[in-house]
Amino acid sequence: MPNSILLSSPLFEGNEQKYVENVLKSPYIAAGGTFLDEFEKGFSVRLFPHNLVALNSGTSAIHIALMLLGVEAGDEVICQSFTFCASANPIVYLGALPVFVDSEEDTWNICPEALEIAIKDRLAKGKKPKAIIVVDLFGMPAKYDELFAISQHYGIPILEDAAESLGSLYKGQVCGSLGEIGIFSFNGNKIITTGTGGGLISDNPLILEKARFLASQAREKVHYFEHHTVGYNYRMGNVAAAIGKAQLETLDQKVEQRRAVYDRYKVLLSEFEGIFFLEEPEGFKSNRWLTTVLIDPQITGFDKEDLRSALEKENIESRYLWKPLHLQVAFKDSPYYGGNVALQIYGKGLCLPSSSHISEEEQKQVVLTIANQYQKVSD
Ligand SMILES: *Cc1c(COP(=O)(O)O)cnc(C)c1O
C-alpha cells in the first residue's frame, strides 16, 4: 500500500546487493561459504569471548539450545510468559512441558520473585526444571543480577532469548551473551535481517561445535555420509549470510536510529496524559527495537484498540504487545506462576511504528492521529 507507515520494515541501503551478487557468481549458495564465515566472524568481534553459529531461524536456535542444555521428553522448562510463541514452541517440539512465569514492571521481563516461587514449587512436586528461558522483550534487557543469583543457587541454566535485543546492553554486557546459551533472530522485522535467520551464541567451543553438528544433519566428520544421531537442517545459507554481513555493518547505526525514534515519540507525546513509556533502569540500554506505549483508558478516554484502528484507517501499522503465553490455547496445559503484571501490560500496550528509517514527518503523522483521538473523545 502506498504511503503506509509500517511497524518495522527492513532497509537495504548498504552492501546487501553487492554481496548477494557475489554469492550468485559462486557455486556456494547453500550452507557453507565465505559469507557465512564472515557473517559469523562479524559477531565474534562484537560478542568476544562468545561466538555465534548462524542458523535458519531464531526458533531453530532455541530448539538446538534446549537440546544442548539436555532437555528431553518429560522434562520441564521455565519460560517467560510475556513473549512471542517462538520462545516456548521448541520446548514442546522436544516433548517437554513449558512452565510459565509472570513479568515485573520495570523491564516487562521475567519476574525474579515469581521465578523463584515457580522453581521451589516445581522442586516440591519432584521435578527440577532443566532451563530458564529469559527474554529481553522489545529490546529491554531482563534483571540479570537477580536472575543469575537464582540460576546459580538452584543450578538451572539460563537460555537468553535475545531475538529482539541485538545491540542492547546490560551493565555493559551485550545481550545474547548473558545466558549459558543465547539466541538471536534475523527475521524480516527484527533490527537486522537475513530474510529468515537466527543464531546461537555461546563462549563454550564444545557447545558451538555441537550446535553446528546438530544443525548440519549430524553428519560425522568423514568424507562419506555417516550418522550416529538424528540431526536437523538448520544452518543458514550463504545468500542469507551475504545479506546478514551487509546488515551487520549497519547495526550500530540502526540501534542509534531506533533509539532516536523512541526519543522523538517521547518528546512529541510528552503533553498527552495517560500515555506511558518504558524507561531504562540504571545500567540498562535497550536497542528500542519497537517503541511501546501503555495507554491508560481511564485517563485518555480511549483504549489500545481504539487507537490501533484509528491508526489503521490512516494506513499506519501498530500492534498489540505479545499476548502472554499462559493465556494461549496452545499452552492451556502449562502451569503458570505469578500475578497479572504481564496481563495488565498487555491490556494497555501498543507497539508504534519503529523502523530505523521512519522519517520525522511520518512520526508526526502517527502523533497527529493520536492527538485526533484525544480530540474525538473530548468532542
Ligand atoms: C522473533 C522472535 C523469535 C523467533 O525468531 P524467528 O527467527 O522468527 O524464528 C523468538 N523469540 C522472540 C522473543 C522473538 O521476537
Short mmCIF file of C-alpha atoms and ligand atoms in Angstrom, two decimals:
data_model
loop_
_atom_site.label_atom_id
_atom_site.label_comp_id
_atom_site.label_asym_id
_atom_site.label_seq_id
_atom_site.Cartn_x
_atom_site.Cartn_y
_atom_site.Cartn_z
CA MET A 1 0.00 0.00 0.00
CA PRO A 2 1.48 3.40 -0.92
CA ASN A 3 2.17 5.91 1.86
CA SER A 4 1.60 3.33 4.55
CA ILE A 5 3.75 3.53 7.66
CA LEU A 6 4.83 0.04 8.68
CA LEU A 7 5.60 -1.22 12.16
CA SER A 8 9.16 -2.33 11.45
CA SER A 9 10.33 -2.70 7.88
CA PRO A 10 13.81 -3.65 6.67
CA LEU A 11 16.12 -1.36 4.72
CA PHE A 12 18.89 -2.49 2.38
CA GLU A 13 20.97 0.56 1.64
CA GLY A 14 24.44 -0.86 2.30
CA ASN A 15 26.39 -3.67 0.66
CA GLU A 16 23.49 -6.16 0.53
CA GLN A 17 23.07 -6.12 -3.26
CA LYS A 18 26.79 -6.29 -3.93
CA TYR A 19 27.36 -9.22 -1.58
CA VAL A 20 24.36 -11.17 -2.89
CA GLU A 21 25.59 -10.68 -6.47
CA ASN A 22 28.93 -12.00 -5.31
CA VAL A 23 27.35 -15.15 -3.92
CA LEU A 24 25.34 -15.72 -7.08
CA LYS A 25 28.55 -15.73 -9.10
CA SER A 26 29.88 -18.55 -6.92
CA PRO A 27 28.69 -22.13 -6.55
CA TYR A 28 28.33 -21.68 -2.76
CA ILE A 29 24.77 -20.58 -2.19
CA ALA A 30 23.76 -23.20 0.39
CA ALA A 31 25.10 -23.64 3.92
CA GLY A 32 28.84 -23.13 3.84
CA GLY A 33 30.72 -20.42 2.00
CA THR A 34 32.75 -17.33 2.69
CA PHE A 35 29.85 -15.04 3.59
CA LEU A 36 28.60 -17.46 6.22
CA ASP A 37 32.11 -17.48 7.74
CA GLU A 38 32.39 -13.71 7.56
CA PHE A 39 28.90 -13.15 8.98
CA GLU A 40 29.81 -15.33 11.96
CA LYS A 41 33.21 -13.62 12.34
CA GLY A 42 31.43 -10.25 12.45
CA PHE A 43 29.73 -11.46 15.62
CA SER A 44 32.92 -12.83 17.17
CA VAL A 45 34.26 -9.29 17.27
CA ARG A 46 31.10 -7.95 18.93
CA LEU A 47 30.48 -10.85 21.28
CA PHE A 48 34.05 -11.72 22.34
CA PRO A 49 34.74 -14.14 24.03
CA HIS A 50 31.44 -15.53 22.73
CA ASN A 51 30.80 -16.76 19.20
CA LEU A 52 27.74 -17.27 17.02
CA VAL A 53 26.62 -20.19 14.89
CA ALA A 54 24.36 -18.87 12.13
CA LEU A 55 21.12 -20.82 11.73
CA ASN A 56 18.00 -20.58 9.59
CA SER A 57 15.80 -19.05 12.32
CA GLY A 58 15.68 -17.93 15.90
CA THR A 59 13.19 -20.71 16.58
CA SER A 60 15.63 -23.39 15.42
CA ALA A 61 18.33 -21.74 17.54
CA ILE A 62 16.11 -22.15 20.62
CA HIS A 63 15.37 -25.76 19.61
CA ILE A 64 19.09 -26.61 19.37
CA ALA A 65 19.94 -24.63 22.51
CA LEU A 66 17.40 -26.62 24.55
CA MET A 67 18.82 -29.90 23.23
CA LEU A 68 22.32 -28.79 24.22
CA LEU A 69 21.04 -27.94 27.70
CA GLY A 70 19.89 -31.55 27.95
CA VAL A 71 16.13 -31.05 27.61
CA GLU A 72 14.35 -34.31 26.83
CA ALA A 73 10.80 -35.64 26.63
CA GLY A 74 9.06 -35.41 30.01
CA ASP A 75 11.29 -32.57 31.27
CA GLU A 76 10.10 -29.14 32.38
CA VAL A 77 11.45 -25.82 31.12
CA ILE A 78 10.60 -22.46 32.69
CA CYS A 79 9.77 -19.70 30.23
CA GLN A 80 8.80 -16.04 30.49
CA SER A 81 5.08 -15.90 29.71
CA PHE A 82 5.17 -12.42 28.19
CA THR A 83 6.80 -13.22 24.84
CA PHE A 84 6.29 -14.42 21.27
CA CYS A 85 5.22 -18.07 20.93
CA ALA A 86 8.60 -18.97 19.38
CA SER A 87 10.26 -18.68 22.80
CA ALA A 88 8.26 -21.67 24.05
CA ASN A 89 7.33 -23.73 20.98
CA PRO A 90 10.65 -25.62 20.86
CA ILE A 91 10.06 -26.84 24.44
CA VAL A 92 7.03 -28.66 23.06
CA TYR A 93 8.95 -29.93 19.98
CA LEU A 94 11.13 -31.83 22.46
CA GLY A 95 8.17 -33.32 24.32
CA ALA A 96 8.91 -31.20 27.39
CA LEU A 97 6.48 -29.06 29.38
CA PRO A 98 6.67 -25.23 29.41
CA VAL A 99 6.17 -23.72 32.87
CA PHE A 100 5.28 -20.05 32.52
CA VAL A 101 6.28 -17.19 34.81
CA ASP A 102 4.95 -13.61 35.05
CA SER A 103 6.89 -10.39 34.37
CA GLU A 104 7.95 -7.46 36.56
CA GLU A 105 7.02 -3.87 35.76
CA ASP A 106 10.47 -2.29 35.37
CA THR A 107 11.60 -4.20 32.26
CA TRP A 108 8.47 -6.27 31.45
CA ASN A 109 10.64 -9.39 31.58
CA ILE A 110 10.57 -12.47 33.82
CA CYS A 111 9.99 -11.56 37.47
CA PRO A 112 12.80 -12.92 39.70
CA GLU A 113 10.48 -13.38 42.70
CA ALA A 114 7.85 -15.26 40.71
CA LEU A 115 10.63 -17.31 39.12
CA GLU A 116 11.94 -18.43 42.50
CA ILE A 117 8.43 -19.34 43.66
CA ALA A 118 7.99 -21.39 40.48
CA ILE A 119 11.28 -23.24 40.94
CA LYS A 120 10.54 -24.03 44.60
CA ASP A 121 7.10 -25.36 43.73
CA ARG A 122 8.35 -27.49 40.84
CA LEU A 123 11.08 -28.90 43.11
CA ALA A 124 8.48 -29.63 45.79
CA LYS A 125 6.49 -31.51 43.15
CA GLY A 126 9.59 -33.59 42.44
CA LYS A 127 10.70 -32.07 39.15
CA LYS A 128 13.76 -29.87 38.66
CA PRO A 129 13.31 -27.60 35.64
CA LYS A 130 16.07 -28.11 33.06
CA ALA A 131 16.40 -24.50 31.90
CA ILE A 132 15.02 -20.97 32.32
CA ILE A 133 14.18 -19.08 29.13
CA VAL A 134 14.63 -15.37 29.75
CA VAL A 135 13.53 -12.92 27.04
CA ASP A 136 14.74 -9.34 26.52
CA LEU A 137 11.37 -8.13 25.30
CA PHE A 138 11.23 -5.36 22.69
CA GLY A 139 14.98 -4.89 23.24
CA MET A 140 14.93 -4.27 27.00
CA PRO A 141 17.32 -6.50 28.98
CA ALA A 142 15.90 -8.51 31.88
CA LYS A 143 17.07 -8.14 35.51
CA TYR A 144 20.09 -10.41 35.15
CA ASP A 145 21.82 -9.85 38.51
CA GLU A 146 18.76 -11.20 40.31
CA LEU A 147 18.24 -13.93 37.70
CA PHE A 148 21.90 -15.06 37.79
CA ALA A 149 21.67 -15.45 41.57
CA ILE A 150 18.61 -17.71 41.25
CA SER A 151 20.08 -19.66 38.33
CA GLN A 152 23.26 -20.32 40.33
CA HIS A 153 21.53 -21.09 43.59
CA TYR A 154 19.32 -23.77 42.04
CA GLY A 155 21.80 -24.91 39.39
CA ILE A 156 19.45 -24.26 36.46
CA PRO A 157 20.97 -22.65 33.34
CA ILE A 158 19.55 -19.56 31.64
CA LEU A 159 18.78 -19.60 27.93
CA GLU A 160 18.72 -15.96 26.81
CA ASP A 161 16.18 -15.30 24.06
CA ALA A 162 17.77 -12.14 22.66
CA ALA A 163 15.77 -12.34 19.42
CA GLU A 164 14.64 -8.75 19.91
CA SER A 165 17.67 -7.33 21.73
CA LEU A 166 20.63 -7.47 19.36
CA GLY A 167 22.66 -4.35 20.21
CA SER A 168 21.21 -3.95 23.72
CA LEU A 169 23.44 -3.86 26.81
CA TYR A 170 23.01 -4.99 30.40
CA LYS A 171 25.54 -3.23 32.64
CA GLY A 172 27.96 -3.06 29.72
CA GLN A 173 27.49 -6.68 28.66
CA VAL A 174 25.97 -7.37 25.26
CA CYS A 175 22.59 -9.08 25.14
CA GLY A 176 22.82 -12.55 23.64
CA SER A 177 25.88 -13.31 25.78
CA LEU A 178 24.17 -13.21 29.18
CA GLY A 179 22.88 -16.78 29.46
CA GLU A 180 24.57 -20.17 29.34
CA ILE A 181 23.41 -20.10 25.71
CA GLY A 182 21.87 -17.16 23.84
CA ILE A 183 19.95 -16.78 20.60
CA PHE A 184 19.28 -14.03 18.06
CA SER A 185 16.67 -13.80 15.30
CA PHE A 186 17.28 -12.16 11.94
CA ASN A 187 13.68 -12.40 10.79
CA GLY A 188 12.29 -9.74 8.45
CA ASN A 189 11.12 -7.24 11.05
CA LYS A 190 13.97 -7.58 13.55
CA ILE A 191 16.62 -4.87 13.91
CA ILE A 192 18.80 -6.53 11.28
CA THR A 193 17.55 -9.23 8.94
CA THR A 194 18.69 -12.04 6.67
CA GLY A 195 15.12 -12.66 5.44
CA THR A 196 14.67 -15.55 7.80
CA GLY A 197 17.57 -16.45 10.03
CA GLY A 198 18.90 -16.79 13.53
CA GLY A 199 21.98 -17.57 15.55
CA LEU A 200 23.09 -19.49 18.63
CA ILE A 201 25.60 -17.84 20.96
CA SER A 202 27.99 -19.37 23.47
CA ASP A 203 31.52 -18.91 24.84
CA ASN A 204 31.94 -22.67 25.03
CA PRO A 205 33.65 -24.11 21.91
CA LEU A 206 32.14 -27.54 22.62
CA ILE A 207 28.59 -26.15 22.61
CA LEU A 208 29.26 -24.23 19.39
CA GLU A 209 30.67 -27.33 17.72
CA LYS A 210 27.71 -29.44 18.82
CA ALA A 211 25.30 -26.77 17.54
CA ARG A 212 27.00 -26.79 14.12
CA PHE A 213 26.88 -30.58 14.09
CA LEU A 214 23.20 -30.89 15.02
CA ALA A 215 22.23 -28.12 12.60
CA SER A 216 24.01 -29.88 9.73
CA GLN A 217 22.13 -33.22 9.81
CA ALA A 218 24.53 -34.58 12.45
CA ARG A 219 26.95 -35.56 9.75
CA GLU A 220 30.08 -37.22 11.15
CA LYS A 221 33.43 -35.81 10.09
CA VAL A 222 34.23 -38.31 7.35
CA HIS A 223 34.09 -37.87 3.57
CA TYR A 224 31.08 -40.20 3.22
CA PHE A 225 27.65 -40.00 4.88
CA GLU A 226 27.93 -41.39 8.39
CA HIS A 227 25.34 -40.51 11.04
CA HIS A 228 25.28 -41.64 14.68
CA THR A 229 22.47 -39.29 15.73
CA VAL A 230 19.45 -37.71 14.10
CA GLY A 231 20.21 -34.12 13.16
CA TYR A 232 18.47 -31.12 11.65
CA ASN A 233 18.80 -28.99 8.54
CA TYR A 234 19.02 -25.72 10.44
CA ARG A 235 22.13 -23.98 9.04
CA MET A 236 21.95 -20.54 7.47
CA GLY A 237 22.57 -20.41 3.73
CA ASN A 238 25.25 -18.30 2.09
CA VAL A 239 22.75 -15.97 0.34
CA ALA A 240 21.14 -15.09 3.67
CA ALA A 241 24.57 -14.68 5.23
CA ALA A 242 25.60 -12.26 2.47
CA ILE A 243 22.59 -10.09 3.32
CA GLY A 244 23.40 -10.52 7.01
CA LYS A 245 27.02 -9.43 6.65
CA ALA A 246 25.91 -6.19 5.00
CA GLN A 247 23.16 -5.67 7.60
CA LEU A 248 25.58 -6.24 10.47
CA GLU A 249 27.83 -3.49 9.09
CA THR A 250 24.98 -1.04 9.76
CA LEU A 251 23.82 -2.42 13.14
CA ASP A 252 25.26 0.33 15.33
CA GLN A 253 23.63 2.96 13.14
CA LYS A 254 20.30 1.13 13.27
CA VAL A 255 20.41 0.94 17.08
CA GLU A 256 21.06 4.68 17.28
CA GLN A 257 18.22 5.33 14.83
CA ARG A 258 15.73 3.15 16.75
CA ARG A 259 16.71 4.86 19.99
CA ALA A 260 16.20 8.23 18.32
CA VAL A 261 12.75 7.10 17.14
CA TYR A 262 11.83 6.32 20.76
CA ASP A 263 13.21 9.66 21.99
CA ARG A 264 11.25 11.57 19.35
CA TYR A 265 7.95 9.84 20.23
CA LYS A 266 8.59 10.64 23.85
CA VAL A 267 9.09 14.33 23.16
CA LEU A 268 6.17 14.55 20.72
CA LEU A 269 3.82 12.78 23.15
CA SER A 270 5.03 14.43 26.35
CA GLU A 271 1.99 16.74 26.56
CA PHE A 272 -0.50 13.90 26.32
CA GLU A 273 -1.77 12.50 29.59
CA GLY A 274 -2.33 8.80 30.10
CA ILE A 275 0.34 7.54 27.68
CA PHE A 276 3.35 5.92 29.31
CA PHE A 277 6.76 4.83 28.00
CA LEU A 278 9.04 2.07 29.25
CA GLU A 279 12.09 3.76 30.79
CA GLU A 280 15.56 2.26 31.00
CA PRO A 281 16.57 1.37 34.56
CA GLU A 282 20.10 2.45 35.56
CA GLY A 283 22.65 0.31 33.68
CA PHE A 284 20.16 -0.98 31.09
CA LYS A 285 20.48 0.01 27.43
CA SER A 286 17.70 -1.09 25.08
CA ASN A 287 18.09 -1.17 21.30
CA ARG A 288 14.47 0.13 21.28
CA TRP A 289 13.62 -2.43 18.63
CA LEU A 290 9.99 -1.32 18.95
CA THR A 291 8.72 1.76 20.76
CA THR A 292 5.91 0.57 23.02
CA VAL A 293 3.41 2.70 24.90
CA LEU A 294 0.91 1.91 27.63
CA ILE A 295 -2.44 3.64 27.32
CA ASP A 296 -4.50 4.18 30.44
CA PRO A 297 -8.10 4.45 29.16
CA GLN A 298 -9.23 5.92 32.50
CA ILE A 299 -7.14 8.99 31.68
CA THR A 300 -7.17 9.07 27.87
CA GLY A 301 -10.79 8.03 27.34
CA PHE A 302 -9.74 5.60 24.61
CA ASP A 303 -8.02 2.23 24.68
CA LYS A 304 -5.36 0.45 22.65
CA GLU A 305 -7.90 -0.95 20.18
CA ASP A 306 -9.48 2.48 19.58
CA LEU A 307 -6.03 3.81 18.80
CA ARG A 308 -4.93 0.81 16.74
CA SER A 309 -7.98 1.05 14.50
CA ALA A 310 -7.67 4.85 14.20
CA LEU A 311 -4.06 4.41 13.09
CA GLU A 312 -5.06 1.64 10.68
CA LYS A 313 -7.54 3.99 8.99
CA GLU A 314 -4.58 6.27 8.26
CA ASN A 315 -2.57 3.36 6.83
CA ILE A 316 -0.39 3.32 9.92
CA GLU A 317 0.51 -0.10 11.27
CA SER A 318 0.60 -0.57 15.04
CA ARG A 319 0.32 -3.79 17.00
CA TYR A 320 -0.63 -5.18 20.38
CA LEU A 321 2.17 -6.42 22.59
CA TRP A 322 2.68 -10.19 22.75
CA LYS A 323 -0.29 -11.91 24.37
CA PRO A 324 1.06 -13.78 27.41
CA LEU A 325 1.61 -17.44 26.55
CA HIS A 326 -0.12 -18.77 29.68
CA LEU A 327 -3.34 -17.35 28.18
CA GLN A 328 -2.87 -19.00 24.79
CA VAL A 329 -5.00 -22.04 23.97
CA ALA A 330 -1.91 -23.75 22.55
CA PHE A 331 -0.38 -23.81 26.04
CA LYS A 332 -3.52 -24.37 28.12
CA ASP A 333 -1.99 -27.37 29.91
CA SER A 334 1.05 -25.45 31.18
CA PRO A 335 1.42 -24.36 34.81
CA TYR A 336 1.76 -20.62 35.49
CA TYR A 337 3.34 -18.70 38.36
CA GLY A 338 2.82 -15.05 39.17
CA GLY A 339 0.10 -12.43 39.17
CA ASN A 340 -1.35 -10.20 36.50
CA VAL A 341 1.62 -7.98 35.62
CA ALA A 342 2.10 -9.29 32.07
CA LEU A 343 -1.65 -9.36 31.52
CA GLN A 344 -2.06 -5.74 32.62
CA ILE A 345 0.79 -4.52 30.44
CA TYR A 346 -0.66 -6.49 27.54
CA GLY A 347 -4.07 -4.92 28.20
CA LYS A 348 -2.74 -1.38 27.83
CA GLY A 349 0.12 -1.81 25.39
CA LEU A 350 0.62 -0.84 21.79
CA CYS A 351 3.74 -1.01 19.58
CA LEU A 352 4.17 2.12 17.45
CA PRO A 353 5.84 2.18 14.01
CA SER A 354 9.56 1.97 14.79
CA SER A 355 11.52 1.27 11.61
CA SER A 356 15.11 2.56 11.78
CA HIS A 357 14.38 4.70 8.73
CA ILE A 358 10.98 6.11 9.73
CA SER A 359 11.06 9.86 8.99
CA GLU A 360 10.28 12.66 11.43
CA GLU A 361 7.37 13.56 9.19
CA GLU A 362 5.95 10.03 9.49
CA GLN A 363 6.34 10.06 13.26
CA LYS A 364 4.48 13.36 13.37
CA GLN A 365 1.67 11.73 11.36
CA VAL A 366 1.44 8.97 13.97
CA VAL A 367 1.32 11.53 16.77
CA LEU A 368 -1.28 13.60 14.92
CA THR A 369 -3.55 10.55 14.73
CA ILE A 370 -3.10 10.06 18.48
CA ALA A 371 -3.89 13.75 19.08
CA ASN A 372 -7.05 13.39 16.96
CA GLN A 373 -8.09 10.51 19.16
CA TYR A 374 -7.95 12.76 22.23
CA GLN A 375 -9.91 15.36 20.29
CA LYS A 376 -12.62 12.83 19.35
CA VAL A 377 -13.05 11.80 22.97
CA SER A 378 -13.40 15.38 24.23
CA ASP A 379 -15.83 16.33 21.44
C1 LIG B 1 11.29 -13.26 16.52
C2 LIG B 1 11.36 -13.95 17.82
C3 LIG B 1 11.73 -15.30 17.93
C4 LIG B 1 11.83 -16.25 16.77
O1 LIG B 1 12.70 -15.92 15.78
P1 LIG B 1 12.45 -16.46 14.30
O2 LIG B 1 13.71 -16.07 13.62
O3 LIG B 1 11.25 -15.75 13.76
O4 LIG B 1 12.27 -17.93 14.35
C5 LIG B 1 11.88 -15.85 19.19
N1 LIG B 1 11.65 -15.14 20.29
C6 LIG B 1 11.27 -13.84 20.24
C7 LIG B 1 11.06 -13.11 21.51
C8 LIG B 1 11.08 -13.22 19.00
O5 LIG B 1 10.67 -11.96 18.96
#
